[in-house]
mmCIF file of the C-alpha atoms, coordinates in Angstrom:
data_MODEL
# 
_entry.id   MODEL 
# 
loop_
_atom_site.group_PDB 
_atom_site.id 
_atom_site.type_symbol 
_atom_site.label_atom_id 
_atom_site.label_alt_id 
_atom_site.label_comp_id 
_atom_site.label_asym_id 
_atom_site.label_entity_id 
_atom_site.label_seq_id 
_atom_site.pdbx_PDB_ins_code 
_atom_site.Cartn_x 
_atom_site.Cartn_y 
_atom_site.Cartn_z 
_atom_site.occupancy 
_atom_site.B_iso_or_equiv 
_atom_site.pdbx_formal_charge 
_atom_site.auth_seq_id 
_atom_site.auth_comp_id 
_atom_site.auth_asym_id 
_atom_site.auth_atom_id 
_atom_site.pdbx_PDB_model_num 
ATOM 1   C CA . MET A 1 1   ? 22.769  44.728 48.347 1.00 0.00 ? 1   MET A CA 1 
ATOM 2   C CA . GLN A 1 2   ? 20.399  47.660 48.149 1.00 0.00 ? 2   GLN A CA 1 
ATOM 3   C CA . THR A 1 3   ? 16.956  47.550 49.716 1.00 0.00 ? 3   THR A CA 1 
ATOM 4   C CA . ASP A 1 4   ? 13.991  49.834 49.288 1.00 0.00 ? 4   ASP A CA 1 
ATOM 5   C CA . ARG A 1 5   ? 13.259  51.669 52.493 1.00 0.00 ? 5   ARG A CA 1 
ATOM 6   C CA . ASN A 1 6   ? 10.239  53.711 53.282 1.00 0.00 ? 6   ASN A CA 1 
ATOM 7   C CA . ILE A 1 7   ? 11.280  56.353 55.796 1.00 0.00 ? 7   ILE A CA 1 
ATOM 8   C CA . GLU A 1 8   ? 8.454   58.225 57.445 1.00 0.00 ? 8   GLU A CA 1 
ATOM 9   C CA . ILE A 1 9   ? 8.940   61.303 59.602 1.00 0.00 ? 9   ILE A CA 1 
ATOM 10  C CA . ALA A 1 10  ? 6.716   61.351 62.701 1.00 0.00 ? 10  ALA A CA 1 
ATOM 11  C CA . PRO A 1 11  ? 7.362   64.502 64.743 1.00 0.00 ? 11  PRO A CA 1 
ATOM 12  C CA . SER A 1 12  ? 6.105   64.517 68.308 1.00 0.00 ? 12  SER A CA 1 
ATOM 13  C CA . ILE A 1 13  ? 3.530   67.105 69.263 1.00 0.00 ? 13  ILE A CA 1 
ATOM 14  C CA . LEU A 1 14  ? 5.469   67.540 72.530 1.00 0.00 ? 14  LEU A CA 1 
ATOM 15  C CA . SER A 1 15  ? 8.103   69.572 70.694 1.00 0.00 ? 15  SER A CA 1 
ATOM 16  C CA . ALA A 1 16  ? 5.463   72.077 69.547 1.00 0.00 ? 16  ALA A CA 1 
ATOM 17  C CA . ASP A 1 17  ? 4.653   75.505 70.926 1.00 0.00 ? 17  ASP A CA 1 
ATOM 18  C CA . PHE A 1 18  ? 1.329   74.725 72.592 1.00 0.00 ? 18  PHE A CA 1 
ATOM 19  C CA . SER A 1 19  ? 0.121   78.301 72.216 1.00 0.00 ? 19  SER A CA 1 
ATOM 20  C CA . CYS A 1 20  ? -0.113  77.766 68.445 1.00 0.00 ? 20  CYS A CA 1 
ATOM 21  C CA . LEU A 1 21  ? -0.615  74.046 67.850 1.00 0.00 ? 21  LEU A CA 1 
ATOM 22  C CA . ARG A 1 22  ? -2.545  74.455 64.612 1.00 0.00 ? 22  ARG A CA 1 
ATOM 23  C CA . GLU A 1 23  ? 0.254   76.486 63.035 1.00 0.00 ? 23  GLU A CA 1 
ATOM 24  C CA . GLU A 1 24  ? 2.861   74.027 64.301 1.00 0.00 ? 24  GLU A CA 1 
ATOM 25  C CA . ILE A 1 25  ? 0.964   71.104 62.744 1.00 0.00 ? 25  ILE A CA 1 
ATOM 26  C CA . GLU A 1 26  ? 0.614   72.962 59.456 1.00 0.00 ? 26  GLU A CA 1 
ATOM 27  C CA . ALA A 1 27  ? 4.384   73.545 59.486 1.00 0.00 ? 27  ALA A CA 1 
ATOM 28  C CA . VAL A 1 28  ? 5.205   69.844 59.940 1.00 0.00 ? 28  VAL A CA 1 
ATOM 29  C CA . GLU A 1 29  ? 2.699   68.956 57.221 1.00 0.00 ? 29  GLU A CA 1 
ATOM 30  C CA . ARG A 1 30  ? 4.462   71.362 54.831 1.00 0.00 ? 30  ARG A CA 1 
ATOM 31  C CA . GLY A 1 31  ? 7.793   69.914 55.953 1.00 0.00 ? 31  GLY A CA 1 
ATOM 32  C CA . GLY A 1 32  ? 6.861   66.423 54.807 1.00 0.00 ? 32  GLY A CA 1 
ATOM 33  C CA . ALA A 1 33  ? 5.816   64.701 58.018 1.00 0.00 ? 33  ALA A CA 1 
ATOM 34  C CA . ALA A 1 34  ? 3.910   61.471 57.395 1.00 0.00 ? 34  ALA A CA 1 
ATOM 35  C CA . ILE A 1 35  ? 2.564   60.884 60.907 1.00 0.00 ? 35  ILE A CA 1 
ATOM 36  C CA . LEU A 1 36  ? 1.847   63.088 63.915 1.00 0.00 ? 36  LEU A CA 1 
ATOM 37  C CA . HIS A 1 37  ? 3.204   61.441 67.074 1.00 0.00 ? 37  HIS A CA 1 
ATOM 38  C CA . PHE A 1 38  ? 1.069   62.126 70.152 1.00 0.00 ? 38  PHE A CA 1 
ATOM 39  C CA . ASP A 1 39  ? 2.730   61.252 73.484 1.00 0.00 ? 39  ASP A CA 1 
ATOM 40  C CA . VAL A 1 40  ? 0.298   60.658 76.339 1.00 0.00 ? 40  VAL A CA 1 
ATOM 41  C CA . MET A 1 41  ? 1.819   60.554 79.838 1.00 0.00 ? 41  MET A CA 1 
ATOM 42  C CA . ASP A 1 42  ? -0.190  60.165 83.027 1.00 0.00 ? 42  ASP A CA 1 
ATOM 43  C CA . GLY A 1 43  ? 2.205   60.919 85.878 1.00 0.00 ? 43  GLY A CA 1 
ATOM 44  C CA . HIS A 1 44  ? 1.905   57.291 87.083 1.00 0.00 ? 44  HIS A CA 1 
ATOM 45  C CA . PHE A 1 45  ? 3.465   54.990 84.492 1.00 0.00 ? 45  PHE A CA 1 
ATOM 46  C CA . VAL A 1 46  ? 5.960   57.760 83.748 1.00 0.00 ? 46  VAL A CA 1 
ATOM 47  C CA . PRO A 1 47  ? 6.641   60.773 85.968 1.00 0.00 ? 47  PRO A CA 1 
ATOM 48  C CA . ASN A 1 48  ? 5.513   63.429 83.471 1.00 0.00 ? 48  ASN A CA 1 
ATOM 49  C CA . ILE A 1 49  ? 1.970   64.522 82.657 1.00 0.00 ? 49  ILE A CA 1 
ATOM 50  C CA . THR A 1 50  ? 1.161   65.626 79.117 1.00 0.00 ? 50  THR A CA 1 
ATOM 51  C CA . ILE A 1 51  ? -1.905  65.896 76.908 1.00 0.00 ? 51  ILE A CA 1 
ATOM 52  C CA . GLY A 1 52  ? -4.839  63.564 76.423 1.00 0.00 ? 52  GLY A CA 1 
ATOM 53  C CA . LEU A 1 53  ? -8.127  62.849 74.714 1.00 0.00 ? 53  LEU A CA 1 
ATOM 54  C CA . PRO A 1 54  ? -9.579  66.377 74.350 1.00 0.00 ? 54  PRO A CA 1 
ATOM 55  C CA . VAL A 1 55  ? -6.423  67.681 72.672 1.00 0.00 ? 55  VAL A CA 1 
ATOM 56  C CA . LEU A 1 56  ? -6.188  64.677 70.336 1.00 0.00 ? 56  LEU A CA 1 
ATOM 57  C CA . LYS A 1 57  ? -9.838  65.071 69.355 1.00 0.00 ? 57  LYS A CA 1 
ATOM 58  C CA . SER A 1 58  ? -9.274  68.752 68.545 1.00 0.00 ? 58  SER A CA 1 
ATOM 59  C CA . LEU A 1 59  ? -6.096  68.116 66.561 1.00 0.00 ? 59  LEU A CA 1 
ATOM 60  C CA . ALA A 1 60  ? -7.663  65.296 64.544 1.00 0.00 ? 60  ALA A CA 1 
ATOM 61  C CA . LYS A 1 61  ? -10.053 67.902 63.123 1.00 0.00 ? 61  LYS A CA 1 
ATOM 62  C CA . VAL A 1 62  ? -7.268  70.166 61.839 1.00 0.00 ? 62  VAL A CA 1 
ATOM 63  C CA . THR A 1 63  ? -4.698  67.780 60.391 1.00 0.00 ? 63  THR A CA 1 
ATOM 64  C CA . ARG A 1 64  ? -4.576  65.544 57.362 1.00 0.00 ? 64  ARG A CA 1 
ATOM 65  C CA . LEU A 1 65  ? -1.840  63.465 59.030 1.00 0.00 ? 65  LEU A CA 1 
ATOM 66  C CA . PRO A 1 66  ? -2.640  60.196 60.761 1.00 0.00 ? 66  PRO A CA 1 
ATOM 67  C CA . ILE A 1 67  ? -2.165  60.508 64.516 1.00 0.00 ? 67  ILE A CA 1 
ATOM 68  C CA . ASP A 1 68  ? -0.131  57.899 66.388 1.00 0.00 ? 68  ASP A CA 1 
ATOM 69  C CA . ALA A 1 69  ? -1.103  57.960 70.079 1.00 0.00 ? 69  ALA A CA 1 
ATOM 70  C CA . HIS A 1 70  ? 1.707   56.575 72.238 1.00 0.00 ? 70  HIS A CA 1 
ATOM 71  C CA . LEU A 1 71  ? 0.138   55.724 75.589 1.00 0.00 ? 71  LEU A CA 1 
ATOM 72  C CA . MET A 1 72  ? 2.685   55.954 78.383 1.00 0.00 ? 72  MET A CA 1 
ATOM 73  C CA . ILE A 1 73  ? -0.022  55.418 80.969 1.00 0.00 ? 73  ILE A CA 1 
ATOM 74  C CA . SER A 1 74  ? -1.087  52.923 83.593 1.00 0.00 ? 74  SER A CA 1 
ATOM 75  C CA . GLU A 1 75  ? -3.901  50.599 82.511 1.00 0.00 ? 75  GLU A CA 1 
ATOM 76  C CA . PRO A 1 76  ? -3.784  51.483 78.799 1.00 0.00 ? 76  PRO A CA 1 
ATOM 77  C CA . GLY A 1 77  ? -6.408  48.835 78.042 1.00 0.00 ? 77  GLY A CA 1 
ATOM 78  C CA . ARG A 1 78  ? -9.009  50.980 79.803 1.00 0.00 ? 78  ARG A CA 1 
ATOM 79  C CA . TYR A 1 79  ? -8.417  53.929 77.482 1.00 0.00 ? 79  TYR A CA 1 
ATOM 80  C CA . ALA A 1 80  ? -6.956  52.701 74.190 1.00 0.00 ? 80  ALA A CA 1 
ATOM 81  C CA . THR A 1 81  ? -10.173 52.577 72.169 1.00 0.00 ? 81  THR A CA 1 
ATOM 82  C CA . GLN A 1 82  ? -11.133 56.044 73.416 1.00 0.00 ? 82  GLN A CA 1 
ATOM 83  C CA . PHE A 1 83  ? -8.062  57.360 71.609 1.00 0.00 ? 83  PHE A CA 1 
ATOM 84  C CA . VAL A 1 84  ? -9.222  55.639 68.426 1.00 0.00 ? 84  VAL A CA 1 
ATOM 85  C CA . ASP A 1 85  ? -12.663 57.189 68.875 1.00 0.00 ? 85  ASP A CA 1 
ATOM 86  C CA . ALA A 1 86  ? -11.002 60.595 69.323 1.00 0.00 ? 86  ALA A CA 1 
ATOM 87  C CA . GLY A 1 87  ? -9.197  60.253 65.980 1.00 0.00 ? 87  GLY A CA 1 
ATOM 88  C CA . ALA A 1 88  ? -5.989  58.248 66.446 1.00 0.00 ? 88  ALA A CA 1 
ATOM 89  C CA . LYS A 1 89  ? -5.159  55.984 63.501 1.00 0.00 ? 89  LYS A CA 1 
ATOM 90  C CA . MET A 1 90  ? -2.486  54.160 65.522 1.00 0.00 ? 90  MET A CA 1 
ATOM 91  C CA . VAL A 1 91  ? -2.366  53.453 69.248 1.00 0.00 ? 91  VAL A CA 1 
ATOM 92  C CA . SER A 1 92  ? 0.744   52.043 70.900 1.00 0.00 ? 92  SER A CA 1 
ATOM 93  C CA . VAL A 1 93  ? 0.917   50.661 74.440 1.00 0.00 ? 93  VAL A CA 1 
ATOM 94  C CA . HIS A 1 94  ? 3.791   49.579 76.661 1.00 0.00 ? 94  HIS A CA 1 
ATOM 95  C CA . VAL A 1 95  ? 4.257   45.904 77.370 1.00 0.00 ? 95  VAL A CA 1 
ATOM 96  C CA . GLU A 1 96  ? 5.334   46.895 80.884 1.00 0.00 ? 96  GLU A CA 1 
ATOM 97  C CA . ALA A 1 97  ? 1.977   48.603 81.571 1.00 0.00 ? 97  ALA A CA 1 
ATOM 98  C CA . ASP A 1 98  ? -0.494  46.064 80.233 1.00 0.00 ? 98  ASP A CA 1 
ATOM 99  C CA . PRO A 1 99  ? -0.768  42.491 81.535 1.00 0.00 ? 99  PRO A CA 1 
ATOM 100 C CA . HIS A 1 100 ? -3.388  41.792 78.830 1.00 0.00 ? 100 HIS A CA 1 
ATOM 101 C CA . LEU A 1 101 ? -1.507  43.303 75.915 1.00 0.00 ? 101 LEU A CA 1 
ATOM 102 C CA . HIS A 1 102 ? -2.993  40.953 73.310 1.00 0.00 ? 102 HIS A CA 1 
ATOM 103 C CA . ARG A 1 103 ? -6.518  41.912 74.408 1.00 0.00 ? 103 ARG A CA 1 
ATOM 104 C CA . THR A 1 104 ? -5.716  45.637 74.212 1.00 0.00 ? 104 THR A CA 1 
ATOM 105 C CA . LEU A 1 105 ? -4.146  45.290 70.758 1.00 0.00 ? 105 LEU A CA 1 
ATOM 106 C CA . MET A 1 106 ? -7.178  43.373 69.483 1.00 0.00 ? 106 MET A CA 1 
ATOM 107 C CA . ALA A 1 107 ? -9.513  46.037 70.888 1.00 0.00 ? 107 ALA A CA 1 
ATOM 108 C CA . ILE A 1 108 ? -7.521  48.787 69.154 1.00 0.00 ? 108 ILE A CA 1 
ATOM 109 C CA . LYS A 1 109 ? -7.699  46.926 65.854 1.00 0.00 ? 109 LYS A CA 1 
ATOM 110 C CA . SER A 1 110 ? -11.402 46.164 66.291 1.00 0.00 ? 110 SER A CA 1 
ATOM 111 C CA . ALA A 1 111 ? -11.988 49.880 66.829 1.00 0.00 ? 111 ALA A CA 1 
ATOM 112 C CA . GLY A 1 112 ? -10.390 50.581 63.433 1.00 0.00 ? 112 GLY A CA 1 
ATOM 113 C CA . ALA A 1 113 ? -6.791  51.575 64.183 1.00 0.00 ? 113 ALA A CA 1 
ATOM 114 C CA . GLN A 1 114 ? -3.384  49.945 64.053 1.00 0.00 ? 114 GLN A CA 1 
ATOM 115 C CA . GLY A 1 115 ? -2.094  48.573 67.340 1.00 0.00 ? 115 GLY A CA 1 
ATOM 116 C CA . GLY A 1 116 ? 1.487   48.911 68.423 1.00 0.00 ? 116 GLY A CA 1 
ATOM 117 C CA . VAL A 1 117 ? 3.551   47.566 71.278 1.00 0.00 ? 117 VAL A CA 1 
ATOM 118 C CA . VAL A 1 118 ? 6.283   49.587 72.985 1.00 0.00 ? 118 VAL A CA 1 
ATOM 119 C CA . LEU A 1 119 ? 9.270   48.441 75.039 1.00 0.00 ? 119 LEU A CA 1 
ATOM 120 C CA . ASN A 1 120 ? 11.422  50.421 77.419 1.00 0.00 ? 120 ASN A CA 1 
ATOM 121 C CA . PRO A 1 121 ? 15.154  50.069 76.675 1.00 0.00 ? 121 PRO A CA 1 
ATOM 122 C CA . SER A 1 122 ? 15.760  47.734 79.634 1.00 0.00 ? 122 SER A CA 1 
ATOM 123 C CA . THR A 1 123 ? 12.873  45.399 78.804 1.00 0.00 ? 123 THR A CA 1 
ATOM 124 C CA . PRO A 1 124 ? 13.947  42.170 77.078 1.00 0.00 ? 124 PRO A CA 1 
ATOM 125 C CA . LEU A 1 125 ? 12.645  41.711 73.537 1.00 0.00 ? 125 LEU A CA 1 
ATOM 126 C CA . ALA A 1 126 ? 11.200  38.374 74.620 1.00 0.00 ? 126 ALA A CA 1 
ATOM 127 C CA . ALA A 1 127 ? 8.577   40.323 76.606 1.00 0.00 ? 127 ALA A CA 1 
ATOM 128 C CA . VAL A 1 128 ? 6.637   40.956 73.379 1.00 0.00 ? 128 VAL A CA 1 
ATOM 129 C CA . ASP A 1 129 ? 6.946   37.482 71.847 1.00 0.00 ? 129 ASP A CA 1 
ATOM 130 C CA . GLU A 1 130 ? 3.343   36.483 72.502 1.00 0.00 ? 130 GLU A CA 1 
ATOM 131 C CA . ALA A 1 131 ? 1.935   39.866 71.460 1.00 0.00 ? 131 ALA A CA 1 
ATOM 132 C CA . LEU A 1 132 ? 3.758   40.128 68.125 1.00 0.00 ? 132 LEU A CA 1 
ATOM 133 C CA . GLN A 1 133 ? 1.065   38.242 66.250 1.00 0.00 ? 133 GLN A CA 1 
ATOM 134 C CA . PHE A 1 134 ? -1.432  40.964 67.306 1.00 0.00 ? 134 PHE A CA 1 
ATOM 135 C CA . ALA A 1 135 ? 0.795   44.005 66.733 1.00 0.00 ? 135 ALA A CA 1 
ATOM 136 C CA . ASP A 1 136 ? 1.092   46.118 63.603 1.00 0.00 ? 136 ASP A CA 1 
ATOM 137 C CA . LYS A 1 137 ? 4.315   47.700 64.822 1.00 0.00 ? 137 LYS A CA 1 
ATOM 138 C CA . VAL A 1 138 ? 6.912   47.570 67.590 1.00 0.00 ? 138 VAL A CA 1 
ATOM 139 C CA . LEU A 1 139 ? 8.611   50.630 69.071 1.00 0.00 ? 139 LEU A CA 1 
ATOM 140 C CA . VAL A 1 140 ? 11.732  50.307 71.200 1.00 0.00 ? 140 VAL A CA 1 
ATOM 141 C CA . MET A 1 141 ? 12.210  53.443 73.259 1.00 0.00 ? 141 MET A CA 1 
ATOM 142 C CA . SER A 1 142 ? 15.533  55.186 72.837 1.00 0.00 ? 142 SER A CA 1 
ATOM 143 C CA . VAL A 1 143 ? 15.390  57.734 75.632 1.00 0.00 ? 143 VAL A CA 1 
# 
């Protein structure tokens, strides 16, 4: 049985040369990317620290691609709609970081973006059962 599949390429901005982000984004646009993946890490929820709102706001002005902000941060509900305001078309939050995941997803959607839920590999799928009705997508980490 053959099924129609829509495969979208979503390169992460973290793999870019930060000294020439605009050129890097133009290259992935020419290469057929459908989404620009924007990993946000705060040094608390995960040990690394990456980029945040000011960079996303700047990049949203220079790309035609929708930006998917993946919030690997503590208390994502406090910041999620700010990423929508900065230009993200999708905002994904970790079930492990947000005790009020349904509320955060509804706020993201009310702000005009798609809301996604993310699971770490060791988190049981059942952890997102109650949030699925509010989510536009689910991402299971593979790293």
